[in-house]
Coordinates of C-alpha atoms and ligand atoms in Angstrom, one line a residue:
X1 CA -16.7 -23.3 -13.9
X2 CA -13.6 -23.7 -11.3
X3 CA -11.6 -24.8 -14.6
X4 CA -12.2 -21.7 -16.7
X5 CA -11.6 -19.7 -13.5
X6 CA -8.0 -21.0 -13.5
X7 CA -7.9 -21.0 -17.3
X8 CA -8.9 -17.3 -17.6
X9 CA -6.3 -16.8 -14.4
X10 CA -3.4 -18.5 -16.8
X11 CA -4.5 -17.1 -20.2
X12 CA -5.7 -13.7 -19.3
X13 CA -3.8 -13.1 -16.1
X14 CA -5.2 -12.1 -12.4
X15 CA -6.3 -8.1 -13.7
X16 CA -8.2 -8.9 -16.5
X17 CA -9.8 -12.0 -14.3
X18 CA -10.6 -9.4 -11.5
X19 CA -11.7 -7.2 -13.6
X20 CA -14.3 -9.7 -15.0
X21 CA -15.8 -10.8 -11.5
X22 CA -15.6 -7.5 -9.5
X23 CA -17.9 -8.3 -6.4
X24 CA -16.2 -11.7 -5.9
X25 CA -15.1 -15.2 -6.9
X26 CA -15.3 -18.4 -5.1
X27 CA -12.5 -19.8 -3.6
X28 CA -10.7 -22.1 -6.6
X29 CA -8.7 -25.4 -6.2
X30 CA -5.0 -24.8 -6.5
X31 CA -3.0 -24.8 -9.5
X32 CA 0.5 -26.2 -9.1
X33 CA 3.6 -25.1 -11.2
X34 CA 6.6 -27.8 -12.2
X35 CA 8.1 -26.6 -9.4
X36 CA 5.6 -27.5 -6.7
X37 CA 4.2 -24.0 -6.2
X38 CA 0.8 -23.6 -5.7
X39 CA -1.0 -20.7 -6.6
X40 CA -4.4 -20.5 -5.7
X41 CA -7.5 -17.6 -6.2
X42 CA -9.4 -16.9 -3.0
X43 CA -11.6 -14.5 -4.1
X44 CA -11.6 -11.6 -6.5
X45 CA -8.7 -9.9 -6.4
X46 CA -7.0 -12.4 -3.5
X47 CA -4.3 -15.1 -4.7
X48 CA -2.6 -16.7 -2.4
X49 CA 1.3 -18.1 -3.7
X50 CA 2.8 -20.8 -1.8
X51 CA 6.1 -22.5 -2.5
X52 CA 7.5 -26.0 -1.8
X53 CA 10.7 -24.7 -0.4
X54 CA 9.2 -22.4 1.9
X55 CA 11.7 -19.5 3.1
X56 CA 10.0 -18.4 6.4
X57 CA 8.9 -14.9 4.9
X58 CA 5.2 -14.2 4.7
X59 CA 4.5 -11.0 2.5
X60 CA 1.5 -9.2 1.1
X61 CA 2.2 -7.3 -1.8
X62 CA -1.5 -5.1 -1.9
X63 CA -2.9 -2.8 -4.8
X64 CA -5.3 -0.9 -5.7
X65 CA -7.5 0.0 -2.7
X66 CA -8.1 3.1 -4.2
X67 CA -9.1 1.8 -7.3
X68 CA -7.6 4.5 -10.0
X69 CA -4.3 3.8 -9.0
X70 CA -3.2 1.6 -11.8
X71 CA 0.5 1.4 -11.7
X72 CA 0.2 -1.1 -8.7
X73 CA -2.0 -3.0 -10.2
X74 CA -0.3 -3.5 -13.2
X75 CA 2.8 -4.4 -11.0
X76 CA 0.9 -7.0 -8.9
X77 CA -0.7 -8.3 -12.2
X78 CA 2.8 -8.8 -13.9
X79 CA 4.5 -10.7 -11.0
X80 CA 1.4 -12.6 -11.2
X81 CA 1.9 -13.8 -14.7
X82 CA 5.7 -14.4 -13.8
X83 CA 5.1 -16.9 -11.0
X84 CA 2.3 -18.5 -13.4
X85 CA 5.1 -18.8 -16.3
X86 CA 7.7 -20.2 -13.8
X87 CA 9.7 -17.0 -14.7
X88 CA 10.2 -16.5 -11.0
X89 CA 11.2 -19.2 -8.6
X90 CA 8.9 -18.6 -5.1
X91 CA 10.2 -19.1 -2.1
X92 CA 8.4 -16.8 0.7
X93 CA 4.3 -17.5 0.8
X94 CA 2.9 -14.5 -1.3
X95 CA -0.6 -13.0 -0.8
X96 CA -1.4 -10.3 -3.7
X97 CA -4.3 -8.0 -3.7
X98 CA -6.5 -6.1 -6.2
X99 CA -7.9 -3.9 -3.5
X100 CA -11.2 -2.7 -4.8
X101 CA -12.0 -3.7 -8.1
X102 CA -15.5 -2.2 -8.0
X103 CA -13.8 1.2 -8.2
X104 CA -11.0 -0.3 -10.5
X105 CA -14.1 -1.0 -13.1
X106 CA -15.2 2.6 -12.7
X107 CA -11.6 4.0 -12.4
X108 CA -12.8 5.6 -9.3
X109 CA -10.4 6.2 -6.3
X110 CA -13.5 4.7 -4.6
X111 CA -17.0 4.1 -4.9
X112 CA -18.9 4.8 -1.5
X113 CA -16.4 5.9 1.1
X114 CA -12.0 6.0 0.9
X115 CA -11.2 2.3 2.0
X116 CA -7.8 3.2 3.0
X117 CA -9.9 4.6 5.8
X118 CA -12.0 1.2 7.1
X119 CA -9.4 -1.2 8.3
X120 CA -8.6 -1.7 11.4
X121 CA -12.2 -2.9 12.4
X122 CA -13.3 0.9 11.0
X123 CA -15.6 -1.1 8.7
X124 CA -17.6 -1.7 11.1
X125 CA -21.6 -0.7 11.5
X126 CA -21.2 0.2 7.9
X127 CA -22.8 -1.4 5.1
X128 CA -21.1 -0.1 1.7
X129 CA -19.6 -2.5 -0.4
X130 CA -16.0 -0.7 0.4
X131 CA -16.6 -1.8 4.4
X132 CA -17.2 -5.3 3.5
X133 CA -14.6 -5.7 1.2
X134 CA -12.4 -4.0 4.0
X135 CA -13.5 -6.3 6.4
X136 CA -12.8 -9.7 3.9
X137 CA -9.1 -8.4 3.1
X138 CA -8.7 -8.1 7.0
X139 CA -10.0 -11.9 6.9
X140 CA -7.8 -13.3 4.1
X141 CA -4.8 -11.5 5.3
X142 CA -5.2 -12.9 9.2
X143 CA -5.8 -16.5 7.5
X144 CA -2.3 -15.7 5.7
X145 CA -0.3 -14.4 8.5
X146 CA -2.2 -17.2 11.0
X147 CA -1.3 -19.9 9.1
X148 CA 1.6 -22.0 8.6
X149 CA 2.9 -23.1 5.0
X150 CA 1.2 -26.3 4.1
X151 CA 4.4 -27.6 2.4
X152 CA 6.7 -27.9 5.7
X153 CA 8.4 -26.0 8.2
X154 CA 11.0 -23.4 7.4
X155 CA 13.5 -24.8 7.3
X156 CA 16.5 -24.4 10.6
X157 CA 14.4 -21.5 12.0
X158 CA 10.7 -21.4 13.6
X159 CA 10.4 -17.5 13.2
X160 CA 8.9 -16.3 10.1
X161 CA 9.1 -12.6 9.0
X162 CA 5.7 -10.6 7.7
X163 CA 5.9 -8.3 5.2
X164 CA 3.3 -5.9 4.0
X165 CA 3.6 -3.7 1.1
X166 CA 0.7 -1.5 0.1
X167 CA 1.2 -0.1 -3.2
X168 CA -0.3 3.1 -4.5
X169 CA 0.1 6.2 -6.4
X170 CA -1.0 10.0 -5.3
X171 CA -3.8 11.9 -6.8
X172 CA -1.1 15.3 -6.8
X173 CA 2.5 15.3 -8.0
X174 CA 4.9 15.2 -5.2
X175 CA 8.3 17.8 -4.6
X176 CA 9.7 13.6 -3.6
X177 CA 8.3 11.6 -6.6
X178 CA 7.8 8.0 -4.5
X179 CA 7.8 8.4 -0.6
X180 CA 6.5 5.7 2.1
X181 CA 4.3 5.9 4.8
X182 CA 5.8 4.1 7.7
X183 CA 2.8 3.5 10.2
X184 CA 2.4 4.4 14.0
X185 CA 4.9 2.0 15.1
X186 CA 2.6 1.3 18.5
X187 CA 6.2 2.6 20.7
X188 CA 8.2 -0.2 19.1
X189 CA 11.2 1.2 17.4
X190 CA 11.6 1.9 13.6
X191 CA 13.0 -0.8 12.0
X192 CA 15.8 1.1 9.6
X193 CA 16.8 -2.4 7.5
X194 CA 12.8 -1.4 6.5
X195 CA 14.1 1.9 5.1
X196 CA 17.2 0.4 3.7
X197 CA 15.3 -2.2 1.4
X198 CA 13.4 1.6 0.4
X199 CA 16.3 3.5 -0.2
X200 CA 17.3 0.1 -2.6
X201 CA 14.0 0.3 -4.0
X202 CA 14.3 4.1 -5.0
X203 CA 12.5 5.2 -2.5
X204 CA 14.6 7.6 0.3
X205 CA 11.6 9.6 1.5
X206 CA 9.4 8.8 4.2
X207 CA 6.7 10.0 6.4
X208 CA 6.8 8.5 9.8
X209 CA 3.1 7.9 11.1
X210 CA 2.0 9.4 14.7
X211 CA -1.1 7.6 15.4
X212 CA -3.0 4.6 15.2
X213 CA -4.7 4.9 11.0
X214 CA -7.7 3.1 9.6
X215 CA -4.7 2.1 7.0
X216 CA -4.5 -1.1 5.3
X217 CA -0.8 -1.0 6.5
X218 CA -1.5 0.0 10.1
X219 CA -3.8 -2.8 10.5
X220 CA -1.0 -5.6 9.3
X221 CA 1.6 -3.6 11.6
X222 CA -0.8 -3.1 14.6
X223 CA -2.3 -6.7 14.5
X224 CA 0.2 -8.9 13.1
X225 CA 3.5 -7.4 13.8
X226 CA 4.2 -6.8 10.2
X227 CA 6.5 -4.6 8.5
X228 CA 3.9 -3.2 7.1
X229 CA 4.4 0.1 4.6
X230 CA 2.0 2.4 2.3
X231 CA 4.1 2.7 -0.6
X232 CA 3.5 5.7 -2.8
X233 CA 4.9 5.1 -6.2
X234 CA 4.1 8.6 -8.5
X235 CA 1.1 10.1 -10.0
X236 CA -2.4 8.6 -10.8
X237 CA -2.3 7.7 -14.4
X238 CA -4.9 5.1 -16.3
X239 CA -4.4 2.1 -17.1
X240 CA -1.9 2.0 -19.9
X241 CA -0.1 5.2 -19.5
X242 CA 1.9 4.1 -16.8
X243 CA 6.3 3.9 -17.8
X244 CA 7.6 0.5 -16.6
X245 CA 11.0 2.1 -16.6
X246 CA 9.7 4.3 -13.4
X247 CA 9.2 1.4 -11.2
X248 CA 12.3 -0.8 -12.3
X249 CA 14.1 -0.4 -8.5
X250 CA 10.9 -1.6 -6.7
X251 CA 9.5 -4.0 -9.0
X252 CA 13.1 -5.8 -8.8
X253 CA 13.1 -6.0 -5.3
X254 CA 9.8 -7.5 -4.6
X255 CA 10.8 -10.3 -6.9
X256 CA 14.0 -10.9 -5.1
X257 CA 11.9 -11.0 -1.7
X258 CA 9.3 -13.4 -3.7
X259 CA 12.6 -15.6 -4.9
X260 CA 14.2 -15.3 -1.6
X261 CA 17.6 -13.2 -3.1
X262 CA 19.0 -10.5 -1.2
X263 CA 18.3 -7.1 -1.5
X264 CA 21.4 -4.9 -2.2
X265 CA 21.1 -2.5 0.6
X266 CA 23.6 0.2 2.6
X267 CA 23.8 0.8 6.2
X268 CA 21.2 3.2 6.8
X269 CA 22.3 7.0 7.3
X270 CA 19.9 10.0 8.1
X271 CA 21.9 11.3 4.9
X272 CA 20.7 8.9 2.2
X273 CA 16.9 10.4 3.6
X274 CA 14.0 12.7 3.4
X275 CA 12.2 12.0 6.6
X276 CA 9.5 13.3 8.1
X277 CA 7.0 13.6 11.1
X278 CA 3.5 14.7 11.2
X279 CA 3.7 18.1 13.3
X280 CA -0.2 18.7 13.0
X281 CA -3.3 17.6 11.3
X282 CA -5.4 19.7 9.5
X283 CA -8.9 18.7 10.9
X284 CA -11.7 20.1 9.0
X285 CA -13.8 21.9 11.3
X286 CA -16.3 23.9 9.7
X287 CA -17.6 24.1 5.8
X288 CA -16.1 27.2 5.8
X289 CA -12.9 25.2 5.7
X290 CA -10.1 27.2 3.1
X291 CA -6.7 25.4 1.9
X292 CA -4.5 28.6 0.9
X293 CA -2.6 26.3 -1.8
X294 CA -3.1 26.3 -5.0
X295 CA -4.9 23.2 -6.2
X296 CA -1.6 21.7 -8.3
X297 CA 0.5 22.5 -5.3
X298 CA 2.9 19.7 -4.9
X299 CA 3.3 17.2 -2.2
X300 CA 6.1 18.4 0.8
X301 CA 5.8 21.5 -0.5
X302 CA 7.3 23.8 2.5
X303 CA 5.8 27.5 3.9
X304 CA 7.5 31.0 5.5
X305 CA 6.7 30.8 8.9
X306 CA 3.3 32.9 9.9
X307 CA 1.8 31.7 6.6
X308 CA -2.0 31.3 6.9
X309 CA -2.7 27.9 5.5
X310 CA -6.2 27.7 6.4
X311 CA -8.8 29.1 7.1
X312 CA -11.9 28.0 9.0
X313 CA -14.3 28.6 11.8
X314 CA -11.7 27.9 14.5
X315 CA -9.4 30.4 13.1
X316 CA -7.6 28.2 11.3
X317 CA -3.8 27.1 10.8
X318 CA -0.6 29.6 10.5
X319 CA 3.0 28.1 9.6
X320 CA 4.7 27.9 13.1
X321 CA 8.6 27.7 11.3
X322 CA 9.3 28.0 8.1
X323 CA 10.2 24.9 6.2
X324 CA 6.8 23.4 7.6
X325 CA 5.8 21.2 4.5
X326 CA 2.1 19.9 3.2
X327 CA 1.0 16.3 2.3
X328 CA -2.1 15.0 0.8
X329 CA -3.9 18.3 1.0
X330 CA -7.8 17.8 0.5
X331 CA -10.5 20.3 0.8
X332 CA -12.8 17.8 -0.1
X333 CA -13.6 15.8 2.5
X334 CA -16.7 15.9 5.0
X335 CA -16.6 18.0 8.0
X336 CA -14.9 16.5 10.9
X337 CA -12.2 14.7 8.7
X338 CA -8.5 15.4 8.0
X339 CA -7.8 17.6 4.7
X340 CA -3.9 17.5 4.8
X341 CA -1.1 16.5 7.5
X342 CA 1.4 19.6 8.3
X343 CA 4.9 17.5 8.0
X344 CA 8.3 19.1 9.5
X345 CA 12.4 17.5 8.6
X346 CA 13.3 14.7 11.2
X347 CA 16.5 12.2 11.9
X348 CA 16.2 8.6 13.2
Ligands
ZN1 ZN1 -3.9 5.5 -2.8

């Protein structure tokens, strides 16, 4: 059985494997490449890559969480098959995720509850399979960042750097085709080199989170000091219909932080940058709860000042100055949850 695991890993790749064992797989024995890497399945959806020549960088490179977001998948799945086929030389430790592969199988942004709302110990008291799989991601990824490479020390330096890259794509179009989330930085400062490797990677807007998040990426920033991102790469499509071609810049620069290259970056300047902070969240207070958008309106798309946004029992929210923008707009959520963020220009 642990054979064909690894055989199906090598001859169908890590999707098509995860897709075949959605609620979970035991952990495997490593398999080791020519070049001493060893890449080894944890569970469904989990490998963990770790190279001989270790470089001191840890990173998680994370997909599908919600589970119709297929273009990061597909990216995971290929850099996957790279390492397998020695067409990439590793040298930082790599953990890759297929987030929820229950909702993958029924291309379903999620199956019981959002789990891009249940980390950060929100999973628990909940018994849905989206909380537990929360709560085993938080597990694998504090065994990753916890422990040391197996294969030596780094070498002249005994700091290692933790990266965290959650990959998705966004259920509306967006007026800034890929943006980043950069979470609640807990009153350290923001790291621009961060926004530098985005701006390389084609990616030069970014919404700058103002509170603690039930966010995969929060919980890597909050509890292990990572640089830890929610990287929004375009609209949903299915599996299949994504364009290679649109993810060339980022795709490129994970594999030069997998192979331990440089990234080509430039000093960072407020110029080179659409960035945003949240000025107000649009709770939902009442079922009489209106979004005055219509329902293709895109991403940062900015209002007049004094225009009604929505309505609810409270009154509901007015445009203070114009050029306040929308993100992630969603009348559809339960009472007592957020149903967009109001957004306004900023400079770092
Ligand atoms: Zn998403």
């Amino acid at each position: 059985m642990q054979t064909q695991l690894n055989n199906i890993l090598k001859q169908k790749g890590f999707l098509q494997l995860t897709r075949e064992n959605e609620q979970s797989i035991e952990k495997q024995p490593p398999i080791t490449t020519t070049k001493n890497t060893s890449i080894q399945l944890l569970d469904t959806g989990v490998l963990l890559v770790e190279p001989s020549d270790y470089n001191g960088t840890d990173l998680v490179i994370s997909s599908g969480v919600h589970g119709n977001e297929t273009a990061p998948i597909e990216i995971v799945d290929k850099l996957v098959e790279k390492i397998i086929n020695e067409k990439l030389t590793v040298s930082s430790r790599v953990l890759f995720i297929i987030g929820n592969p229950v909702a993958m199988n029924q291309s379903q942004r999620f199956d019981v509850e959002n789990m891009n709302r249940l980390f950060n110990g929100k999973h628990q008291d909940k018994d849905h399979h989206e909380a537990k799989r929360a709560e085993r991601l938080e597990h694998y990824v504090s065994e990753f960042y916890n422990t040391r490479a197996s294969s030596g020390s780094v070498s002249g330096t005994d700091s290692v750097t933790r990266l965290h890259y959650d990959l998705h794509t966004a259920i509306r179009p967006s007026k800034y085709k890929k943006f980043a989330i950069y979470p609640f930085p807990d009153g350290k400062p923001w790291d621009k080199s961060q926004l530098e490797f985005f701006l390389s990677s084609d990616i030069n807007t970014i919404l700058l989170g103002h509170q603690p998040a039930g966010t995969f990426s929060y919980f890597t920033s909050h509890q292990f000091n990572a640089h830890g991102f929610t990287v929004e790469l375009g609209k949903v499509k299915p599996f299949g219909e994504n364009d290679p071609q649109d993810f060339t810049h980022i795709t490129r620069n994970l594999e030069r932080l997998i192979e331990g290259k440089p990234v080509d970056t430039k000093t960072f300047d407020n110029q080179d940058f659409n960035l945003f902070q949240v000025k107000h969240e649009l709770l939902k207070q009442s079922e009489s709860f209106k979004l005055n958008i219509s329902q293709d309106v895109e991403n940062f798309t900015s209002f007049e000042q004094g225009y009604q946004l929505t309505d609810d029992a409270d009154g509901g929210y007015q445009v203070e100055a114009t050029g306040e923008a929308i993100v992630f707009p969603n009348e559809n959520v339960p009472v007592g949850q957020r149903a967009g963020l109001v957004v306004v220009k900023t400079r770092l």
